[in-house]
PDB file of C-alpha atoms in Angstrom:
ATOM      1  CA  UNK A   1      -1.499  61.690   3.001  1.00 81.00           C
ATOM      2  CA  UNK A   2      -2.944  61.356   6.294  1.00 90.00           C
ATOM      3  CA  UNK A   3      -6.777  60.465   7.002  1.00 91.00           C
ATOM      4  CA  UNK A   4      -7.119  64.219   8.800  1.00 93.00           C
ATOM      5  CA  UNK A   5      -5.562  65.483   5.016  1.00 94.00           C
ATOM      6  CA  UNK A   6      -8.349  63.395   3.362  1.00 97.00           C
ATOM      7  CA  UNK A   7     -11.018  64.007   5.119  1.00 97.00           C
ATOM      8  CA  UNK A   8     -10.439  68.206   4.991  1.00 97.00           C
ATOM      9  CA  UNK A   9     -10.277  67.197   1.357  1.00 97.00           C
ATOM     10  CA  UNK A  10     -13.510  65.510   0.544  1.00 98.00           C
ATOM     11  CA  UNK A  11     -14.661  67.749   3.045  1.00 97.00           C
ATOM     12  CA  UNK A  12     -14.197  70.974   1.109  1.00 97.00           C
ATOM     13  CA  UNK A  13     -15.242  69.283  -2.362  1.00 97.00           C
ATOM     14  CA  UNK A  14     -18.492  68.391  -0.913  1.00 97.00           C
ATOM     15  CA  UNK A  15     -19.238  72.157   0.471  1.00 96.00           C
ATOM     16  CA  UNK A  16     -17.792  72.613  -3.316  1.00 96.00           C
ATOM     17  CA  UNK A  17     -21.196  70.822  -4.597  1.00 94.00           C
ATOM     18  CA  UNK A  18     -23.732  72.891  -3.069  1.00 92.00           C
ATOM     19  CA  UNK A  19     -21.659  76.148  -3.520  1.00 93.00           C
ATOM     20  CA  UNK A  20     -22.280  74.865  -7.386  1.00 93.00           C
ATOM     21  CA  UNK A  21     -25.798  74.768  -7.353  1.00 92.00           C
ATOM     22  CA  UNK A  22     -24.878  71.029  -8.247  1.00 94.00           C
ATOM     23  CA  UNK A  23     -27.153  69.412  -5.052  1.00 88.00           C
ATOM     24  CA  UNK A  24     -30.346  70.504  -3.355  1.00 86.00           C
ATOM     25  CA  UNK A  25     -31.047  69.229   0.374  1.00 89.00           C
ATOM     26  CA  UNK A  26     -28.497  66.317   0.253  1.00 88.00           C
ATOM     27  CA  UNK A  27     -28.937  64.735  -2.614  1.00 91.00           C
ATOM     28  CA  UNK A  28     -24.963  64.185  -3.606  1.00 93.00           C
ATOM     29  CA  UNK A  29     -22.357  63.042  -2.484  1.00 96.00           C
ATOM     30  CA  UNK A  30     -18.315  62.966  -2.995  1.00 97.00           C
ATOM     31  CA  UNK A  31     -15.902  60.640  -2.101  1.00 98.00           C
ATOM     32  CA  UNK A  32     -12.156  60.729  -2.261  1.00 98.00           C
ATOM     33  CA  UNK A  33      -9.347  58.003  -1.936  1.00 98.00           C
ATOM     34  CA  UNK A  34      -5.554  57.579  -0.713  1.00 97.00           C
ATOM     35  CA  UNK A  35      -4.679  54.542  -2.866  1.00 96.00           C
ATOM     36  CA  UNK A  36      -1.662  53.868  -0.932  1.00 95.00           C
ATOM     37  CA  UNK A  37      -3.810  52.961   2.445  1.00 95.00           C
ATOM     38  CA  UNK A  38      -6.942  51.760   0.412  1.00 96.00           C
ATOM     39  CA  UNK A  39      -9.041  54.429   2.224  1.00 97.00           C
ATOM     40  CA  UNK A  40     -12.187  56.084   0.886  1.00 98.00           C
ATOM     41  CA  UNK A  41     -13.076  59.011   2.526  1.00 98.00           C
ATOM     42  CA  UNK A  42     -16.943  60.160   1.871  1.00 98.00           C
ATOM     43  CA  UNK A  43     -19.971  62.167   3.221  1.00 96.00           C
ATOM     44  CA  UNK A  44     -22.260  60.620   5.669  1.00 96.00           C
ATOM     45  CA  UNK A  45     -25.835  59.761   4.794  1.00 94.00           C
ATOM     46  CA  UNK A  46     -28.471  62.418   4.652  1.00 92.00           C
ATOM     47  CA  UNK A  47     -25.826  65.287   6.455  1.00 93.00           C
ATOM     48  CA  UNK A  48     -26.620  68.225   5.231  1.00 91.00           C
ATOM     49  CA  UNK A  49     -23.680  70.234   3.605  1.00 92.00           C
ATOM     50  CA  UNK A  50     -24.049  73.315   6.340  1.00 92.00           C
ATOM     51  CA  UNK A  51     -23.947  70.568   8.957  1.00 93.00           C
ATOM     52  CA  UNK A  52     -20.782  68.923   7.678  1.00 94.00           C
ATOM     53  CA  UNK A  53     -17.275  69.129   8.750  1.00 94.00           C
ATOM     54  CA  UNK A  54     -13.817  67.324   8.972  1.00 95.00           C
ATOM     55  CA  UNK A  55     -15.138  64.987  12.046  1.00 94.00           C
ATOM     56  CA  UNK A  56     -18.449  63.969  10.351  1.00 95.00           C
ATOM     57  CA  UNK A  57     -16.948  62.484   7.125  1.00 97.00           C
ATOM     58  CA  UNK A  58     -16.664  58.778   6.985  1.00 96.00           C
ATOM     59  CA  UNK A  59     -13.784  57.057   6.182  1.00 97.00           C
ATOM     60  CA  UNK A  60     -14.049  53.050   5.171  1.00 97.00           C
ATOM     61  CA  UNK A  61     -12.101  50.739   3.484  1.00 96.00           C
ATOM     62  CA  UNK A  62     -12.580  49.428   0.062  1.00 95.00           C
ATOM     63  CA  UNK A  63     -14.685  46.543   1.783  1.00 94.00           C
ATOM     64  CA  UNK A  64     -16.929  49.276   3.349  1.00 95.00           C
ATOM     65  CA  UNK A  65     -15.666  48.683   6.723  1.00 95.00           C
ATOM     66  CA  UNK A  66     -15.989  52.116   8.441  1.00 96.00           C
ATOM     67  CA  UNK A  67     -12.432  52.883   9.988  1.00 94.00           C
ATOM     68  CA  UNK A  68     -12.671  56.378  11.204  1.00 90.00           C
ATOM     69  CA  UNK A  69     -16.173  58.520  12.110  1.00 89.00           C
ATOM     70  CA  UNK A  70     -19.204  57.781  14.187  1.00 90.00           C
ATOM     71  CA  UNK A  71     -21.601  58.797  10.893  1.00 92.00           C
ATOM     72  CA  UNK A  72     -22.692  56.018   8.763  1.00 95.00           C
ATOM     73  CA  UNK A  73     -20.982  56.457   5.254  1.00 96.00           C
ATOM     74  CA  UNK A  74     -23.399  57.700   2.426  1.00 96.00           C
ATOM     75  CA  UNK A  75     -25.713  55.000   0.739  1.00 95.00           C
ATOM     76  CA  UNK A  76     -23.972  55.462  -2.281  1.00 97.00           C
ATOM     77  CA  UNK A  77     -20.832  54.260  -0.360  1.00 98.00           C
ATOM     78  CA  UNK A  78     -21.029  50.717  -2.369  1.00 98.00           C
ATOM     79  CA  UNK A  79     -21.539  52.393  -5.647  1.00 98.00           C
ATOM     80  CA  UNK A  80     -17.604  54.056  -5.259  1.00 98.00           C
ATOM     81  CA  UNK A  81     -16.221  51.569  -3.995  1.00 98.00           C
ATOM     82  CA  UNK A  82     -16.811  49.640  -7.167  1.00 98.00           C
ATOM     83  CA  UNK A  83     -15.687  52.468  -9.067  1.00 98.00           C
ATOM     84  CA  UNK A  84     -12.460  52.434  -7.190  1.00 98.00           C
ATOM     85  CA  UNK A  85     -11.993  49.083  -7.537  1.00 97.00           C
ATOM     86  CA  UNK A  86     -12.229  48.818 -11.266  1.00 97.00           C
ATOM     87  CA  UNK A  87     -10.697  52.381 -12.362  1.00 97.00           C
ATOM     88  CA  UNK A  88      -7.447  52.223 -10.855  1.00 94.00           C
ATOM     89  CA  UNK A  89      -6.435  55.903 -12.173  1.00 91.00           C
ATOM     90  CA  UNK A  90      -9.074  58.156  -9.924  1.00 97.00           C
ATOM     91  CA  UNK A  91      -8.980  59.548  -7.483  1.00 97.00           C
ATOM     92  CA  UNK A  92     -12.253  60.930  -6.379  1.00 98.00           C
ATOM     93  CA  UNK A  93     -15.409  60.469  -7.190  1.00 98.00           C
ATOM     94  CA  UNK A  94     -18.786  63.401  -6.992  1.00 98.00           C
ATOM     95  CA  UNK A  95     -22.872  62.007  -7.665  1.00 98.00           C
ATOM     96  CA  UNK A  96     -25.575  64.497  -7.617  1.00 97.00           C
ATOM     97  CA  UNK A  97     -28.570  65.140  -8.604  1.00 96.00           C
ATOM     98  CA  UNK A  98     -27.675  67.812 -10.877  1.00 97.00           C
ATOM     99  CA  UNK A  99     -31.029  68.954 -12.442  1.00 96.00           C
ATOM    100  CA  UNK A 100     -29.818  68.703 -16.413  1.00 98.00           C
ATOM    101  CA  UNK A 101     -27.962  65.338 -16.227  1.00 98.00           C
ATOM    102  CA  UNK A 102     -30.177  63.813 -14.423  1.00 98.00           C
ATOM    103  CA  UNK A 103     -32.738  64.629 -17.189  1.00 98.00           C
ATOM    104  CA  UNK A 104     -31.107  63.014 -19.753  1.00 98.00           C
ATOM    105  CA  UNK A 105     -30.202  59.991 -17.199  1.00 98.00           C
ATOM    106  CA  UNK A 106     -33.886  59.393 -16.750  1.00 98.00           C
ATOM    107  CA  UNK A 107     -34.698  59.754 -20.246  1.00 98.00           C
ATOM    108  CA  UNK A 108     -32.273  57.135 -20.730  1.00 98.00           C
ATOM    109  CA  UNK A 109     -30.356  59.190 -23.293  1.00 97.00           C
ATOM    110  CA  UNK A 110     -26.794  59.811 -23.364  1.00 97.00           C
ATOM    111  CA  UNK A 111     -25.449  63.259 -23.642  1.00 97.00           C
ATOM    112  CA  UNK A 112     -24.366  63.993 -27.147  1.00 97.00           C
ATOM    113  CA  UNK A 113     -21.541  65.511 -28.366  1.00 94.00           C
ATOM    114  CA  UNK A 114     -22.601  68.824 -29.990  1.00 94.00           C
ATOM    115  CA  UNK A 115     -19.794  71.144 -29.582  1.00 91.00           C
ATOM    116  CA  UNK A 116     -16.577  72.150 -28.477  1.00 90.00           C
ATOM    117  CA  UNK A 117     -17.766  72.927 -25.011  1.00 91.00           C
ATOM    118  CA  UNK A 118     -18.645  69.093 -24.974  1.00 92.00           C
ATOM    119  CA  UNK A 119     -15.410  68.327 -26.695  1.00 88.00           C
ATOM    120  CA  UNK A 120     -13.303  70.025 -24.166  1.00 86.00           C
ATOM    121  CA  UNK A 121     -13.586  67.862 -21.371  1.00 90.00           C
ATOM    122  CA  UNK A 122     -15.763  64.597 -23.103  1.00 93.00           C
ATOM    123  CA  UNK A 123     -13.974  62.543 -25.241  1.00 88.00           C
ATOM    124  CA  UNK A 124     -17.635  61.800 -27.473  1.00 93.00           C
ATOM    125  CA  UNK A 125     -21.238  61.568 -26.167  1.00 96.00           C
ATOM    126  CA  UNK A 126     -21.360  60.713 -22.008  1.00 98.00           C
ATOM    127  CA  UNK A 127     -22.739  57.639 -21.796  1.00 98.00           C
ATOM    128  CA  UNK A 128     -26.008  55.790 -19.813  1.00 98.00           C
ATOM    129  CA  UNK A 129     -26.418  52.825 -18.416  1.00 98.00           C
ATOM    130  CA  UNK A 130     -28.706  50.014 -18.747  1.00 98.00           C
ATOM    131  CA  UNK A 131     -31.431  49.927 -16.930  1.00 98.00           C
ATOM    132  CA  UNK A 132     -30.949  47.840 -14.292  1.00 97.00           C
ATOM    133  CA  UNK A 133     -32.867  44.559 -13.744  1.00 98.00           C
ATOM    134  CA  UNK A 134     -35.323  44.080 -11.101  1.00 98.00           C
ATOM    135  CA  UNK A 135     -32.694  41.307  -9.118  1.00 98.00           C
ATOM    136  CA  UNK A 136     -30.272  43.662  -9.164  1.00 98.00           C
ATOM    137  CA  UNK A 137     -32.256  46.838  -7.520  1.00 97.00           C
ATOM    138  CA  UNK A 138     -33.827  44.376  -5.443  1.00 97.00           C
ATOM    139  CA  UNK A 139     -30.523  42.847  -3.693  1.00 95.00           C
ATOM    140  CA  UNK A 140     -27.127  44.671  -3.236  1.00 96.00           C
ATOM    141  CA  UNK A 141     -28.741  47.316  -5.392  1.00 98.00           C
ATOM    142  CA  UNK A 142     -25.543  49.857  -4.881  1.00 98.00           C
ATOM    143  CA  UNK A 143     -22.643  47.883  -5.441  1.00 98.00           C
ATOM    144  CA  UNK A 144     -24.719  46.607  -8.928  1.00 98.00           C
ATOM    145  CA  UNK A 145     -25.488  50.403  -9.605  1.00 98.00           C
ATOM    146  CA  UNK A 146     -21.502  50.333  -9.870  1.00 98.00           C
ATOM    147  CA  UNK A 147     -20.956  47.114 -12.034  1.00 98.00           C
ATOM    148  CA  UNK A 148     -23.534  48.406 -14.514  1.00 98.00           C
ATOM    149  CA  UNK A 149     -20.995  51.514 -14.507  1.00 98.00           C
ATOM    150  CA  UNK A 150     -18.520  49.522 -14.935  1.00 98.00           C
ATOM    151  CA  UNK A 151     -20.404  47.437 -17.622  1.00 98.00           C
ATOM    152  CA  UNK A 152     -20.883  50.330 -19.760  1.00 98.00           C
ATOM    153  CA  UNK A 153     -17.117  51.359 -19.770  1.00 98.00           C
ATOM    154  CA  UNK A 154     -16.056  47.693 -21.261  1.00 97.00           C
ATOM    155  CA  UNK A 155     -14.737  49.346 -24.195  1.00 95.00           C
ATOM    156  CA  UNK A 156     -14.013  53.040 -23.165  1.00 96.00           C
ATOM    157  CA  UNK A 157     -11.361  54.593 -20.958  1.00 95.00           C
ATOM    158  CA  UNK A 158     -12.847  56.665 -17.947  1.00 97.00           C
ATOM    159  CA  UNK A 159      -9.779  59.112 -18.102  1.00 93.00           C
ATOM    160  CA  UNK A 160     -10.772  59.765 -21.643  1.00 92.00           C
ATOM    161  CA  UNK A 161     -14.820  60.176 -20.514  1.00 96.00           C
ATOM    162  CA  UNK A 162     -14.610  61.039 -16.833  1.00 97.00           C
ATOM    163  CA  UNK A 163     -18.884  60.826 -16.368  1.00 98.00           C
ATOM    164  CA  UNK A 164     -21.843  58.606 -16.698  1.00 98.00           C
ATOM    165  CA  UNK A 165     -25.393  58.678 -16.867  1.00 98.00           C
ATOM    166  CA  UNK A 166     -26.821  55.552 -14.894  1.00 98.00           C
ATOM    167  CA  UNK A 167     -30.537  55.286 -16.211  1.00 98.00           C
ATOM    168  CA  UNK A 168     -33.575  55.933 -14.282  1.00 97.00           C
ATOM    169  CA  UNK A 169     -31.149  58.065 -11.484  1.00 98.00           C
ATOM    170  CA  UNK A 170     -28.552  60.178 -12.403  1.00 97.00           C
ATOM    171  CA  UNK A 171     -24.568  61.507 -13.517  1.00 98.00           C
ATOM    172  CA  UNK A 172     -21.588  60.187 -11.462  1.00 98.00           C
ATOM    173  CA  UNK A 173     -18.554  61.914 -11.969  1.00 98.00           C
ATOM    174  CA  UNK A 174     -14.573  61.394 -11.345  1.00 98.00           C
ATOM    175  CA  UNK A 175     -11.387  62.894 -11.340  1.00 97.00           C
ATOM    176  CA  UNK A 176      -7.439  62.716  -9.716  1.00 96.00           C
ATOM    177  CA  UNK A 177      -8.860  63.704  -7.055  1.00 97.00           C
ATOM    178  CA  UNK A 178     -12.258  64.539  -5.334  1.00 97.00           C
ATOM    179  CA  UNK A 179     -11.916  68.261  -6.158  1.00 97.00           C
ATOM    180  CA  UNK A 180     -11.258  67.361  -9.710  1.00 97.00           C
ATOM    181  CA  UNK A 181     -14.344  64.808  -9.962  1.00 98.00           C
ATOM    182  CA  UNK A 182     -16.440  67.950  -8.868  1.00 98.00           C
ATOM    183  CA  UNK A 183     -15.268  70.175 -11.477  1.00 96.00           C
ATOM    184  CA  UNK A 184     -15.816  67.360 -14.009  1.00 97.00           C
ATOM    185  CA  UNK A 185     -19.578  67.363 -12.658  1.00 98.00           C
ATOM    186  CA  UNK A 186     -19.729  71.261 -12.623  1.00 97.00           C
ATOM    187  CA  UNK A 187     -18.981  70.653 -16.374  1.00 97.00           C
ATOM    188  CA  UNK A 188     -20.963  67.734 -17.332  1.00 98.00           C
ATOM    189  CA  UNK A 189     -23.819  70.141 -16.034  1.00 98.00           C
ATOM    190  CA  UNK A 190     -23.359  72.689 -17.736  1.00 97.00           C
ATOM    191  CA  UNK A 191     -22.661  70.621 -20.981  1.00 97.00           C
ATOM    192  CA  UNK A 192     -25.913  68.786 -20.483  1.00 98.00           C
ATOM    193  CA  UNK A 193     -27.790  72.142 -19.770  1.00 98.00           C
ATOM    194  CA  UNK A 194     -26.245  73.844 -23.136  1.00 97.00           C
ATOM    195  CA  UNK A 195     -27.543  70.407 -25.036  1.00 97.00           C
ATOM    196  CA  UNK A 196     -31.253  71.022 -23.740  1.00 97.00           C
ATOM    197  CA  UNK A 197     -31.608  74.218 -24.959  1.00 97.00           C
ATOM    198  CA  UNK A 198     -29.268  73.286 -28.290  1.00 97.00           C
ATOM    199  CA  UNK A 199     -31.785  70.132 -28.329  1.00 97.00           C
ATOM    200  CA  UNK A 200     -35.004  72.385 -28.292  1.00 97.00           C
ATOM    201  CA  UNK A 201     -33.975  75.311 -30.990  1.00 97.00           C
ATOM    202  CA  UNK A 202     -32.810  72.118 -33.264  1.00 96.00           C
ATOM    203  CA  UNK A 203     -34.585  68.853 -32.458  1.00 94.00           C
ATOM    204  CA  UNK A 204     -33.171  67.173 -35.327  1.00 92.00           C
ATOM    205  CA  UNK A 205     -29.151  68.850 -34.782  1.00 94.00           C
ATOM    206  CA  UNK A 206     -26.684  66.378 -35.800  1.00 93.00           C
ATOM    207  CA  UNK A 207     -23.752  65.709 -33.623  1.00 90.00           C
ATOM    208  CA  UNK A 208     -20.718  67.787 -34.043  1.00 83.00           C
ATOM    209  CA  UNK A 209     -17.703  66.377 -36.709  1.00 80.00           C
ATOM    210  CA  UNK A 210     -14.958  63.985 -35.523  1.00 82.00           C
ATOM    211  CA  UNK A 211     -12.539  66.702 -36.661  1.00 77.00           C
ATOM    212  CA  UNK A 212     -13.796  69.395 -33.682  1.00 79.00           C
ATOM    213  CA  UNK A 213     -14.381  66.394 -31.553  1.00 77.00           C
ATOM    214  CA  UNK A 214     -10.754  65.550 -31.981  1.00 74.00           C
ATOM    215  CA  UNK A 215      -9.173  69.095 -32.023  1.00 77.00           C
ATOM    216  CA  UNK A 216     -10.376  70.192 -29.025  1.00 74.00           C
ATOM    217  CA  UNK A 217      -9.806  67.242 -27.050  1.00 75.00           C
ATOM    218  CA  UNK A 218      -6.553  67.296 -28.129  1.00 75.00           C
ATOM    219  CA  UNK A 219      -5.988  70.633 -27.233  1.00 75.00           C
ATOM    220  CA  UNK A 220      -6.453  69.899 -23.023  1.00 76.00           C
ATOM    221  CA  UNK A 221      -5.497  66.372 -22.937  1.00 75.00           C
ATOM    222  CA  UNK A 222      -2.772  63.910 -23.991  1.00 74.00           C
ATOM    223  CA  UNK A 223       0.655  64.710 -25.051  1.00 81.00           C
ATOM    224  CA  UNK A 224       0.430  66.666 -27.867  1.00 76.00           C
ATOM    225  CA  UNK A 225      -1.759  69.312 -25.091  1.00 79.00           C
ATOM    226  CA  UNK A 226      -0.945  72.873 -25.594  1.00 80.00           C
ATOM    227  CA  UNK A 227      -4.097  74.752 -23.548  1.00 78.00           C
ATOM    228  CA  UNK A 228      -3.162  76.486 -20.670  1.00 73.00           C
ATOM    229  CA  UNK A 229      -0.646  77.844 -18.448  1.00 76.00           C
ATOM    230  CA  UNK A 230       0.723  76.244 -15.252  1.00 62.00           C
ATOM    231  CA  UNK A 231      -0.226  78.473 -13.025  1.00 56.00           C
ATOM    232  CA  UNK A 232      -2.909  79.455 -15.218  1.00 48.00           C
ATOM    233  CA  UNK A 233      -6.970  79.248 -14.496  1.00 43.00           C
ATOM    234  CA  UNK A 234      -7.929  75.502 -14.588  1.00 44.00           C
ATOM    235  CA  UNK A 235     -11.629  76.008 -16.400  1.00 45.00           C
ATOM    236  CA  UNK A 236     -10.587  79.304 -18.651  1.00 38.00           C
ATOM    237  CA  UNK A 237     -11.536  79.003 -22.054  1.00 40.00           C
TER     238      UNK A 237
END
């Protein structure tokens, strides 16, 4: 892929997040990476989307070295980098502000699994972070907003729960690739929205069975998938 093909990439899936009523002002971001070149490309900092285009996303290395653009890369930069460096299987990477996740995120509360919308695309409840401790917001406080990330998914797979919560701030998303990590935030949205409501008619609502949890994972992902057609609608039910 070349850098122009990147950038018109993570161009168009950051126009994608405002077009989803995912980010007001600029509050979000998305990144997207060619693992072959160990590029990132990413929005720059505090750009609004109707000011963006192909020339004004950053591209750095996965040091944070900027290598292409005269825009300084989002402050977030740091954050997927880390992601990148410890899940080798995405692609791209979407945080917003998303007004629904980042409820939950600053209740400190993951996002349980109460029904098959969840189950689709979440392999159990999304998780949150720890709250971070005041050495690590005070120095390098991006890069440690990614290990705590990273902390939380010691024992889970991130293809298997592409989202997090971090505590006190808000979802990250990924995906193959940065088009993919915004549809995964479109959904964690709307999941966390349809848990609010489900939340406030039934306060005490257990979480859905193991059995639906399984099922309709099932159904999208892993080999024994039969949703869908090829050239079918990716988000259908």
């Amino acid at each position: 892929m070349s850098t122009r093909d990147l950038r018109e990439q993570v161009l168009e899936a950051n126009l994608a997040i405002a077009r989803s009523g995912l980010a007001k002002l600029t509050w979000g971001n998305t990144s997207g990476i060619d693992r072959d070149r160990g590029l990132v490309a990413i929005k720059p900092s505090g750009v609004p989307y109707d000011e963006l285009d192909a020339d004004t996303i950053a591209v750095v290395d996965l040091e944070g070295t900027v290598v292409e653009g005269d825009m300084r890369p989002s402050t977030d930069t740091a954050t997927h980098l880390e992601l990148y460096r410890a899940f080798a299987g995405i692609g791209g990477i979407t945080h917003t502000h998303s007004f629904h996740a980042t409820a939950f995120a600053q209740a400190r509360r993951e996002l349980p699994f109460l029904g098959t919308t969840h189950a689709d695309h979440f392999r159990g409840p999304v998780p949150v972070t720890r709250e971070m401790r005041p050495e690590e917001i005070a120095t390098d406080y991006e890069l440690n907003t990614g290990r705590v990330i990273v902390e939380r998914f010691a024992a889970l797979d991130p293809r298997d729960m592409p989202a997090v919560l971090v505590a006190q701030h808000g979802p990250f998303a990924w995906g193959s690739d940065a088009a993919d990590s915004v549809q995964n935030a479109v959904i964690l949205e709307a999941v966390a929205e349809l848990a609010l409501h489900t939340l406030a008619l039934a306060p005490g609502v257990p979480p859905a069975s193991e059995d639906i949890l399984a099922r309709h994972y099932s159904r999208k992902h892993g080999p024994d998938a039969y949703y869908g057609n090829a050239t079918g609608p990716r988000t259908a039910t």
